[in-house]
Tab-separated table of C-alpha atoms in Angstrom:
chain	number	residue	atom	x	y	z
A	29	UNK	CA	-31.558	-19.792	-26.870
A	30	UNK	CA	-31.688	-16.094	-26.946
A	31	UNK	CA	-28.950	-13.290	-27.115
A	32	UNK	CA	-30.024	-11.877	-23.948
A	33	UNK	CA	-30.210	-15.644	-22.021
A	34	UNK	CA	-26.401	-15.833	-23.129
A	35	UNK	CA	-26.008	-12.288	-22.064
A	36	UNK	CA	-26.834	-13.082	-18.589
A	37	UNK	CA	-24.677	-16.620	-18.903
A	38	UNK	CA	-21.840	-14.558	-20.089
A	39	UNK	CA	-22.599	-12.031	-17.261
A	40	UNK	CA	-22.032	-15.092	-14.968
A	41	UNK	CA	-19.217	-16.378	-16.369
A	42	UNK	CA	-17.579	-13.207	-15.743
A	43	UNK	CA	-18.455	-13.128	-12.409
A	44	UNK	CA	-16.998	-16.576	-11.775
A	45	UNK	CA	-13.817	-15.637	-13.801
A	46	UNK	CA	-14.001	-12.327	-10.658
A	47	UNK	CA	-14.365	-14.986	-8.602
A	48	UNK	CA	-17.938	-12.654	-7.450
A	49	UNK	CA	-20.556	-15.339	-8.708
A	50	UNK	CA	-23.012	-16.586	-5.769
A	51	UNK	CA	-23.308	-20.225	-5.527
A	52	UNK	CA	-26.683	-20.880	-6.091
A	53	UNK	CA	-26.130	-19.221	-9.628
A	54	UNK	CA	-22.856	-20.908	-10.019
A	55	UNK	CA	-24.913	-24.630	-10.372
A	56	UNK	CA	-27.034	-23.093	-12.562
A	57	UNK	CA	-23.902	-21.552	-14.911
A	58	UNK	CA	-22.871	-25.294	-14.963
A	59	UNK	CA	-25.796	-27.199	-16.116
A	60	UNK	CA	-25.874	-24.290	-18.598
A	61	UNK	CA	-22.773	-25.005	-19.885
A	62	UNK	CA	-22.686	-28.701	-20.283
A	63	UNK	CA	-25.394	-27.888	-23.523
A	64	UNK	CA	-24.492	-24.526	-24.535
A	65	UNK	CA	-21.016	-24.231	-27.035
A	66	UNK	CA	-21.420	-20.511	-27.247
A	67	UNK	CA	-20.997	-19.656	-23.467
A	68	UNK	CA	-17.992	-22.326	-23.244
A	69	UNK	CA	-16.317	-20.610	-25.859
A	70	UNK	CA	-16.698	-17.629	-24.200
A	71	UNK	CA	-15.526	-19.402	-20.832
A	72	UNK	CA	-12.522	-20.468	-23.110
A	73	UNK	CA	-11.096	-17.498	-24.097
A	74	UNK	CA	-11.689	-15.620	-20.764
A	75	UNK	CA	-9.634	-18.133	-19.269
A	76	UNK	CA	-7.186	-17.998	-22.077
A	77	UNK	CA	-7.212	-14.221	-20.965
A	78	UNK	CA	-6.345	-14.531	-17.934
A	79	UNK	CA	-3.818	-17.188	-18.796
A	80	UNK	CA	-2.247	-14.949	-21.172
A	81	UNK	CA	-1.987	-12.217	-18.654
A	82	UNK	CA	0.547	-14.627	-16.546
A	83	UNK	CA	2.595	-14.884	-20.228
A	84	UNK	CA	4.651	-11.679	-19.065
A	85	UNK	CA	7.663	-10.967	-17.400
A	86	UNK	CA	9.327	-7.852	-17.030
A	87	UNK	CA	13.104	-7.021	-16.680
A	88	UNK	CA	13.806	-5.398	-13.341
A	89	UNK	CA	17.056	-3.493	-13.269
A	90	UNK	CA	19.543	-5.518	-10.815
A	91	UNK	CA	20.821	-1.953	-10.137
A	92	UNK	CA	17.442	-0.867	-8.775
A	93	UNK	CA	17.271	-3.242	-5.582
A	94	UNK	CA	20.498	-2.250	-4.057
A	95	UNK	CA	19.664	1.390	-4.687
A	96	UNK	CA	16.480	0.883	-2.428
A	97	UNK	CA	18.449	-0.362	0.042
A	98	UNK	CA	20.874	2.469	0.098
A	99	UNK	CA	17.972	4.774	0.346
A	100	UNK	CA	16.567	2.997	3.005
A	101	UNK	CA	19.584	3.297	5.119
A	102	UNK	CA	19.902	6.688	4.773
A	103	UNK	CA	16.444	7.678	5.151
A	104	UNK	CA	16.391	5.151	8.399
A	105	UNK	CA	19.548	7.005	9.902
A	106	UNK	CA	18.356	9.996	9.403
A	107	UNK	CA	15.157	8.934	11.186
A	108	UNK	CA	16.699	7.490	14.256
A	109	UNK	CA	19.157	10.552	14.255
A	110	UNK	CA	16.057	12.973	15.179
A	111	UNK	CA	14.592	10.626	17.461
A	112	UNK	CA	16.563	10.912	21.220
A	113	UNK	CA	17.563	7.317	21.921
A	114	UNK	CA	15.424	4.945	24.668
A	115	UNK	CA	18.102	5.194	26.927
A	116	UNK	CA	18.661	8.894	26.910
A	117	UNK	CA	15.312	9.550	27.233
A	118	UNK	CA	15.506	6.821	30.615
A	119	UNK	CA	18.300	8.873	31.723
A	120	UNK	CA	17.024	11.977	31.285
A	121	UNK	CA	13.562	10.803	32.681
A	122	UNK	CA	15.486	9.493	36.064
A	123	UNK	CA	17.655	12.849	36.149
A	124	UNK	CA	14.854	14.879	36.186
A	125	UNK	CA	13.179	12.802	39.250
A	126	UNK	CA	15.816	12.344	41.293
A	127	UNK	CA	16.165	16.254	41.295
A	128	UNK	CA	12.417	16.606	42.120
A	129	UNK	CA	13.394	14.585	44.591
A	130	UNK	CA	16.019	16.432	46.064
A	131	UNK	CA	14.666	19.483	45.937
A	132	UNK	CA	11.656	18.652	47.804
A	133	UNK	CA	13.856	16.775	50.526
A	134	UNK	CA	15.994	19.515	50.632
A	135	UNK	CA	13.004	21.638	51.253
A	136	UNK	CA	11.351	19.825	53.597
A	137	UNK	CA	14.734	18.850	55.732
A	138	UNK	CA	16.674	21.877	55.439
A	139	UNK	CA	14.482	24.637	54.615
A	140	UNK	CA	14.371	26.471	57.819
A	141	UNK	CA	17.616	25.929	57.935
A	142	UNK	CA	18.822	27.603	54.605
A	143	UNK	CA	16.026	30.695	55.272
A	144	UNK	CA	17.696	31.554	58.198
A	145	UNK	CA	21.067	31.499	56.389
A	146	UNK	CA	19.622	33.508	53.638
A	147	UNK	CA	17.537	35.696	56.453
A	148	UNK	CA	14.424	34.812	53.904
A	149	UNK	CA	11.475	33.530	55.781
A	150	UNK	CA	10.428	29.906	55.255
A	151	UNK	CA	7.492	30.368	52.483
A	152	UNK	CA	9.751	32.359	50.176
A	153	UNK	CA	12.370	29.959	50.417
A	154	UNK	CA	9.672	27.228	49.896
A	155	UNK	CA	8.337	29.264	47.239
A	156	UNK	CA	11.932	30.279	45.183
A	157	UNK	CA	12.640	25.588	45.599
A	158	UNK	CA	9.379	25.203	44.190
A	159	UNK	CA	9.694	27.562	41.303
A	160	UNK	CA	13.031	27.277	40.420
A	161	UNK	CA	13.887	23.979	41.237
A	162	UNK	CA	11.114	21.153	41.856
A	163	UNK	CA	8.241	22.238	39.378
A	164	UNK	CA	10.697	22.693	36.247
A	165	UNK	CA	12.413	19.365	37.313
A	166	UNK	CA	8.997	17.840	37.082
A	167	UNK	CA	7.874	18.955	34.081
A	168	UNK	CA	10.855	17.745	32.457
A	169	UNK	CA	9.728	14.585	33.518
A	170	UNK	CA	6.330	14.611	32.672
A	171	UNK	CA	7.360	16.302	29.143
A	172	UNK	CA	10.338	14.207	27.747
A	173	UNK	CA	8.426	11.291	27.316
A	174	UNK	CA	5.686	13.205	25.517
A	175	UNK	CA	8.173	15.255	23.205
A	176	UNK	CA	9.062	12.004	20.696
A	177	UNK	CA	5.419	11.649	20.072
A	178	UNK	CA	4.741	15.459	19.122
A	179	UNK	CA	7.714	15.100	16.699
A	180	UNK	CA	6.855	11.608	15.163
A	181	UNK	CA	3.472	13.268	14.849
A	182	UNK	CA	5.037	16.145	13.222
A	183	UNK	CA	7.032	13.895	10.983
A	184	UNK	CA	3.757	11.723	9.869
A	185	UNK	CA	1.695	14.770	8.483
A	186	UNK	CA	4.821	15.770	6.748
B	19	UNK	CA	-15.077	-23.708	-13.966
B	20	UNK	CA	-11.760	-22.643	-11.442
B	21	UNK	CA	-11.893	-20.563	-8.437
B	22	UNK	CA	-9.458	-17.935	-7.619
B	23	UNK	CA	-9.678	-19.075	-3.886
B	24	UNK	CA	-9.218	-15.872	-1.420
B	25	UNK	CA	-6.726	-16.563	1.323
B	26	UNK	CA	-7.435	-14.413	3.733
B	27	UNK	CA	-7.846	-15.877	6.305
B	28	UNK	CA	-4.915	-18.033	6.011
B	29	UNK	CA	-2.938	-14.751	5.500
B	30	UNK	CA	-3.687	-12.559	8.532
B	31	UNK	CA	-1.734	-15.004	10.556
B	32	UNK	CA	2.081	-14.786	12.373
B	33	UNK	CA	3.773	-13.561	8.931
B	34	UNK	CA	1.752	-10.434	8.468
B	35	UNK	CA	1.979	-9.762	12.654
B	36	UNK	CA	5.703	-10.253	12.330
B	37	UNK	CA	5.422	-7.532	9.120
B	38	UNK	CA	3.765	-4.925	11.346
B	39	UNK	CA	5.620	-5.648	14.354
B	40	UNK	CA	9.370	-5.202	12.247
B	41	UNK	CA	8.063	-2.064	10.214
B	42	UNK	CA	7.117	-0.352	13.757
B	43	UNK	CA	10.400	-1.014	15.183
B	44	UNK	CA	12.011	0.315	11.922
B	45	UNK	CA	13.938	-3.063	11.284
B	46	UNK	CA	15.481	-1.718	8.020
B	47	UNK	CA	17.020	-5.133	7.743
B	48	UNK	CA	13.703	-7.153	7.451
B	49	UNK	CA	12.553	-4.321	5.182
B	50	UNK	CA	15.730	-5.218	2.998
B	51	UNK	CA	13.719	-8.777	2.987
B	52	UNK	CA	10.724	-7.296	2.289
B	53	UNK	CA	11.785	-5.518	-0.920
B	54	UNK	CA	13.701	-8.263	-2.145
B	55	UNK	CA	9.853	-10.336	-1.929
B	56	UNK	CA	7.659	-8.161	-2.966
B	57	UNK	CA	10.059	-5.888	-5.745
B	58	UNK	CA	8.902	-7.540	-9.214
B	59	UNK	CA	5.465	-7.691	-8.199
B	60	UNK	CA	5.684	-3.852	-7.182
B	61	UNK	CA	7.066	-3.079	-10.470
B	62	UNK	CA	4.650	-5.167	-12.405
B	63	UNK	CA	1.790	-3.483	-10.331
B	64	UNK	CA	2.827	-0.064	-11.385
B	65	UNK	CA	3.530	-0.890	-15.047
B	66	UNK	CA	0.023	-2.403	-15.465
B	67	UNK	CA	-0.985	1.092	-13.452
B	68	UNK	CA	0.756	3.255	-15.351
B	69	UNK	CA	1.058	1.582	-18.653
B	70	UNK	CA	4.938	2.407	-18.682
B	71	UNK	CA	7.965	1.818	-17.706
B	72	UNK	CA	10.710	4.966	-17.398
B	73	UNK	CA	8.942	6.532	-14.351
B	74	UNK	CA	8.610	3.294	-12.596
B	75	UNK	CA	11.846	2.650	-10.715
B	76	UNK	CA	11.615	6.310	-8.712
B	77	UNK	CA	8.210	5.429	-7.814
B	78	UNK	CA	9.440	1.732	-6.621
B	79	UNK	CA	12.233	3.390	-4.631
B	80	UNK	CA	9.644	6.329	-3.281
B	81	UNK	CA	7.399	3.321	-2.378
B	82	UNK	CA	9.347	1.564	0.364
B	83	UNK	CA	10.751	5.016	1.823
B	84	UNK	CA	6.974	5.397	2.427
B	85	UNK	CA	6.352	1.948	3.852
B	86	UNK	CA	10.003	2.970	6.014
B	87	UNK	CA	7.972	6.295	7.017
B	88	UNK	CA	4.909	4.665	7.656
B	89	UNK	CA	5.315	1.138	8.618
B	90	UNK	CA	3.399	1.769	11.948
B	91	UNK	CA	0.410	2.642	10.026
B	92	UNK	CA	0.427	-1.337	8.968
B	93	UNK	CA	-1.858	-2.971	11.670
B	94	UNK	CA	-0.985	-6.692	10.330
B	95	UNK	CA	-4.446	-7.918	10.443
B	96	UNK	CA	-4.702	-7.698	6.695
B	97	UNK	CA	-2.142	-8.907	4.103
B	98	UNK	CA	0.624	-6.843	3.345
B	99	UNK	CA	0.174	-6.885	-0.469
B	100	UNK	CA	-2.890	-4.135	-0.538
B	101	UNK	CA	-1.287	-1.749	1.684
B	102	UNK	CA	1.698	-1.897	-0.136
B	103	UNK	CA	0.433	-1.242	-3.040
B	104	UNK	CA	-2.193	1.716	-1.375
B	105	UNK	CA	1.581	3.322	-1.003
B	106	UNK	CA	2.247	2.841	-4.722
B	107	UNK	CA	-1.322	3.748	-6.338
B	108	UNK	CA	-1.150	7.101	-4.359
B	109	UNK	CA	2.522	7.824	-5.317
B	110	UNK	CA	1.668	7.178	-8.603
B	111	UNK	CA	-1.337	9.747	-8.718
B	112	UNK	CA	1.032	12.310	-7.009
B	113	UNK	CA	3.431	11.952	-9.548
B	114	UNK	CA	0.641	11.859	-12.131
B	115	UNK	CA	-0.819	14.982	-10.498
B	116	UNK	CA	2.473	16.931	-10.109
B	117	UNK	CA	2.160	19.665	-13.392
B	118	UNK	CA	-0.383	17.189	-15.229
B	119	UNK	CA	-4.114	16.932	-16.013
B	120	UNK	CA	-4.254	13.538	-15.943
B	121	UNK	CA	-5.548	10.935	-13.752
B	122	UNK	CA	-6.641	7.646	-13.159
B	123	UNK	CA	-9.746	7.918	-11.526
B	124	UNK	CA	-12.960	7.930	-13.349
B	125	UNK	CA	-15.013	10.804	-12.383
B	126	UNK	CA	-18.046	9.250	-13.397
B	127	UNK	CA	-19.344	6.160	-10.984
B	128	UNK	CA	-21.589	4.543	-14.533
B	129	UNK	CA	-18.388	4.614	-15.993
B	130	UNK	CA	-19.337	6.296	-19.264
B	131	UNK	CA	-16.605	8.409	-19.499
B	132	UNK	CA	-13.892	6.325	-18.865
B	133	UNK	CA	-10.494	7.617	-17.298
B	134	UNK	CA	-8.062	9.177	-19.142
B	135	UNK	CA	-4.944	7.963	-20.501
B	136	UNK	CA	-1.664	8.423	-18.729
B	137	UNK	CA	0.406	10.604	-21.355
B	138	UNK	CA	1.904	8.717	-23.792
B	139	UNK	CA	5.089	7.320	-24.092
B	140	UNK	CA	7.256	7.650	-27.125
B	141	UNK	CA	9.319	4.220	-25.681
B	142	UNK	CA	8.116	0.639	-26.720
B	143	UNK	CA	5.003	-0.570	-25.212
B	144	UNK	CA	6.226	-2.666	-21.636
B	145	UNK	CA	3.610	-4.967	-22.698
B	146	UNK	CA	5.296	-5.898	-25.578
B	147	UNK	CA	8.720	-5.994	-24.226
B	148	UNK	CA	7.667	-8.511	-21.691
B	149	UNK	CA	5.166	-10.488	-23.596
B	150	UNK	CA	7.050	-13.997	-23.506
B	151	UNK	CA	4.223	-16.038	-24.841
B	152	UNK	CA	1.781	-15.755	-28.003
B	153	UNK	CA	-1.228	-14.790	-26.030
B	154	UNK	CA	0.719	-12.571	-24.240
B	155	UNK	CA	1.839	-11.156	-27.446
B	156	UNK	CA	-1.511	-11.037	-28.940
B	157	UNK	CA	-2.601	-9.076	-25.835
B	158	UNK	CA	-0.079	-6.501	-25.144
B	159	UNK	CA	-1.365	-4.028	-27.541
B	160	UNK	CA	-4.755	-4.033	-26.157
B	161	UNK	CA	-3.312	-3.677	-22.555
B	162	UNK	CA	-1.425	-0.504	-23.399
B	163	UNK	CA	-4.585	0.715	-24.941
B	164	UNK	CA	-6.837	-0.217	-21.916
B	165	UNK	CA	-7.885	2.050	-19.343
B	166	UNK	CA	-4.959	2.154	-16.694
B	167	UNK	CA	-7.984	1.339	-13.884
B	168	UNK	CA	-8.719	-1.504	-16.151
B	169	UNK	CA	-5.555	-2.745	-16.414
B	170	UNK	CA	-4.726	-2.007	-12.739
B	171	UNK	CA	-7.954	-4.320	-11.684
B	172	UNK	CA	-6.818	-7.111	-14.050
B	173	UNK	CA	-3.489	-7.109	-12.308
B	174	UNK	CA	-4.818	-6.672	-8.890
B	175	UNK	CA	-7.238	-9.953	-9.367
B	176	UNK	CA	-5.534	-12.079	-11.528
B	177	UNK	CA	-1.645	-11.767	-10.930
B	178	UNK	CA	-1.780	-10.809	-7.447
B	179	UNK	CA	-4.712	-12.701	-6.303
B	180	UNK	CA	-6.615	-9.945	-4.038
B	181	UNK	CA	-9.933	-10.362	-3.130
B	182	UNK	CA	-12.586	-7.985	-4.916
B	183	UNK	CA	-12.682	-6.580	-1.137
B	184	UNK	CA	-9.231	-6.002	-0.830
B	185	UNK	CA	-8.679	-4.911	-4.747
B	186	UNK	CA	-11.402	-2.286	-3.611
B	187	UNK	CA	-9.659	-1.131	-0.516
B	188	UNK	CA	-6.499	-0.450	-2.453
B	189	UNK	CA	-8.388	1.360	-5.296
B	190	UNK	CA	-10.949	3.079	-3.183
B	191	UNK	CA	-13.997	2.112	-4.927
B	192	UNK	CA	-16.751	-0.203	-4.123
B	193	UNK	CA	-16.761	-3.837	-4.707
B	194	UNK	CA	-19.467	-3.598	-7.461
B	195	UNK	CA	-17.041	-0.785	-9.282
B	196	UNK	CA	-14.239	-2.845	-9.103
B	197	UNK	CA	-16.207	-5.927	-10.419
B	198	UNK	CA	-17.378	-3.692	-13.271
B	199	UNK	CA	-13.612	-3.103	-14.097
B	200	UNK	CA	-12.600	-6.495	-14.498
B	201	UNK	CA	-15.517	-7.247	-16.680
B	202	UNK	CA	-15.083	-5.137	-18.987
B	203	UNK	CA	-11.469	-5.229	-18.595
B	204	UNK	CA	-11.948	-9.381	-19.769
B	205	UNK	CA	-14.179	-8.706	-22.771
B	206	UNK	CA	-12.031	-5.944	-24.192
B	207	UNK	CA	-8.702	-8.503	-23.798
B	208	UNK	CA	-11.237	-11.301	-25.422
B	209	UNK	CA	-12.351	-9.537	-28.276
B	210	UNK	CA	-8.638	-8.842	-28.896
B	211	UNK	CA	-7.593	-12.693	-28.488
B	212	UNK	CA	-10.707	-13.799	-30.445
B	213	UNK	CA	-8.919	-11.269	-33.198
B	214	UNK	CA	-12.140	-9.395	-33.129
B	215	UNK	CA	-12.451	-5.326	-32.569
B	216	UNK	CA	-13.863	-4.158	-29.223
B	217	UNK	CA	-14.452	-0.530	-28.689
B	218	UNK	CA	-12.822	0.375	-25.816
């Protein structure tokens, strides 16, 4: 047979040793090989190859393992220390509602009433609850939920 | 003729969910677990990488902070082994990078100029301190001597069992590349078994 038929044999073999080899050409690699010595040697000692690459072992320091786990404690403490817990942020959240709340039923109940008290008239008061009360009280709502994302953003291009 | 049979299918299944679903909740208890699995194979990975062995544990260590950091980045609907060692590779080309002008990549996709070696180390080969058979013997000179990409798609395929699609995704080369690698990564080892010389 010639060098370049067990070339392209060899190339095969290789491929099957990959694991890559098509099966149509895989047939034809084994009727090849049931005549040809050459191409089972070769078969022989890329399997004895790969067989010798499973004839190592290497020492892992015991040490090592509970060092990574100290350093993964610390790292995930100091993690969950920048993040606000769940139930702060809940708190928060509900905090910041209920005083949206309240300021726009104290507006809408007692407005007139604390205008006159204040001799303001009734769109200025309106105006000052809205400003200074109900709008930042809603944007704290709509914003602490959205904060932890920005930072754990923040944290993943870092 | 054997097969190395791929498993992936059988992999992306409950374990790897239950992986991605513990690393996004930051369950540093199941990633105690994890690193207790998966450490000796992580170290073996990165001495075949990086054909030595006194750099390795800070890399291991820097590894699972990173999979800590990043677990949400792990969807679960591949194994867990190539990300993990995605983490490692790109440590281990930062740390390569950091003051160095070496690296593992071959700049040249025909291969013809062949990546250079990592720096090298004045201790005793880690091939030959963990050779524990004949073969193995016979074979740990040539391993120190082969390219680390080599040596990093030998381990990938034939201790660790990837697929040449995931062995690619890890490496970041096509499948045909990394097919190429383990070729020639075979007949250089074979020569050296066979006692003959094979230009490397």
């Amino acid at each position: 047979m010639r060098s370049d038929d067990h070339e392209s044999f060899q190339r095969r073999i290789d491929e099957t040793l990959a694991g890559e080899i098509a099966v149509g050409e895989e047939e034809s690699l084994r009727e090849h090989l049931g005549s040809c010595t050459q191409c089972q040697e070769y078969l022989a000692a890329g399997t004895r190859v790969i067989a010798g690459l499973g004839g190592f072992s290497f020492d892992v320091d015991p040490a090592l393992q509970e060092k990574v786990y100290a350093s993964i404690s610390l790292r995930a403490q100091r993690i969950e220390s920048r993040q606000p817990s769940r139930r702060r942020m809940a708190w928060i959240c509900i905090t910041a509602l209920l005083l949206s709340a309240a300021g726009s039923f104290i507006d809408l109940q007692f407005g007139g009433l604390i205008a006159s008290v204040l001799d303001m008239h009734r769109t200025q008061m309106r105006h000052g609850l809205l400003t200074f009360w109900i709008l930042p009280s809603f944007c704290f709502l709509l914003l602490f939920p959205i904060l932890p994302l920005l930072s754990h953003r923040k944290e993943r291009v870092l | 003729m054997f097969e190395y049979g791929t498993t992936l299918a059988a992999s992306v299944n409950s374990d790897t969910q239950q992986i991605a679903r513990s690393l996004r909740q930051g369950n540093v208890i199941f990633l105690q677990q994890l690193v207790g699995q998966y450490q000796y194979r992580l170290v073996r990975y990165l001495i075949y990488l990086l054909g030595r062995r006194d750099e390795v544990d800070d890399l291991v260590q820097e590894t699972w902070l990173r999979v800590l950091e990043r677990g949400s980045s792990y969807n679960g609907r591949s194994r867990f082994e190539p990300w993990l060692f995605t983490i490692a590779r790109n440590l281990a080309i930062d740390h390569l990078r950091k003051g160095r002008t070496f690296s593992l990549d071959s700049n040249d996709e025909g291969e013809q100029d062949t990546a250079l070696q990592t720096p090298a180390s004045h201790a005793p080969s880690p091939f030959t301190l963990a050779a524990r058979t004949e073969d193995a013997e016979r074979l740990a000179g040539s391993l120190q001597l082969l390219e680390p990409i080599y040596r990093e798609a030998l381990v990938l395929r034939f201790q660790e069992e990837l697929s040449l699609q995931e062995i690619s995704g890890v490496v970041g080369a096509p499948v045909a590349t990394v097919a190429s690698r383990i070729y020639r990564g075979l007949r250089t080892l074979r020569s050296r078994l066979e006692g003959g010389n094979h230009e490397i």
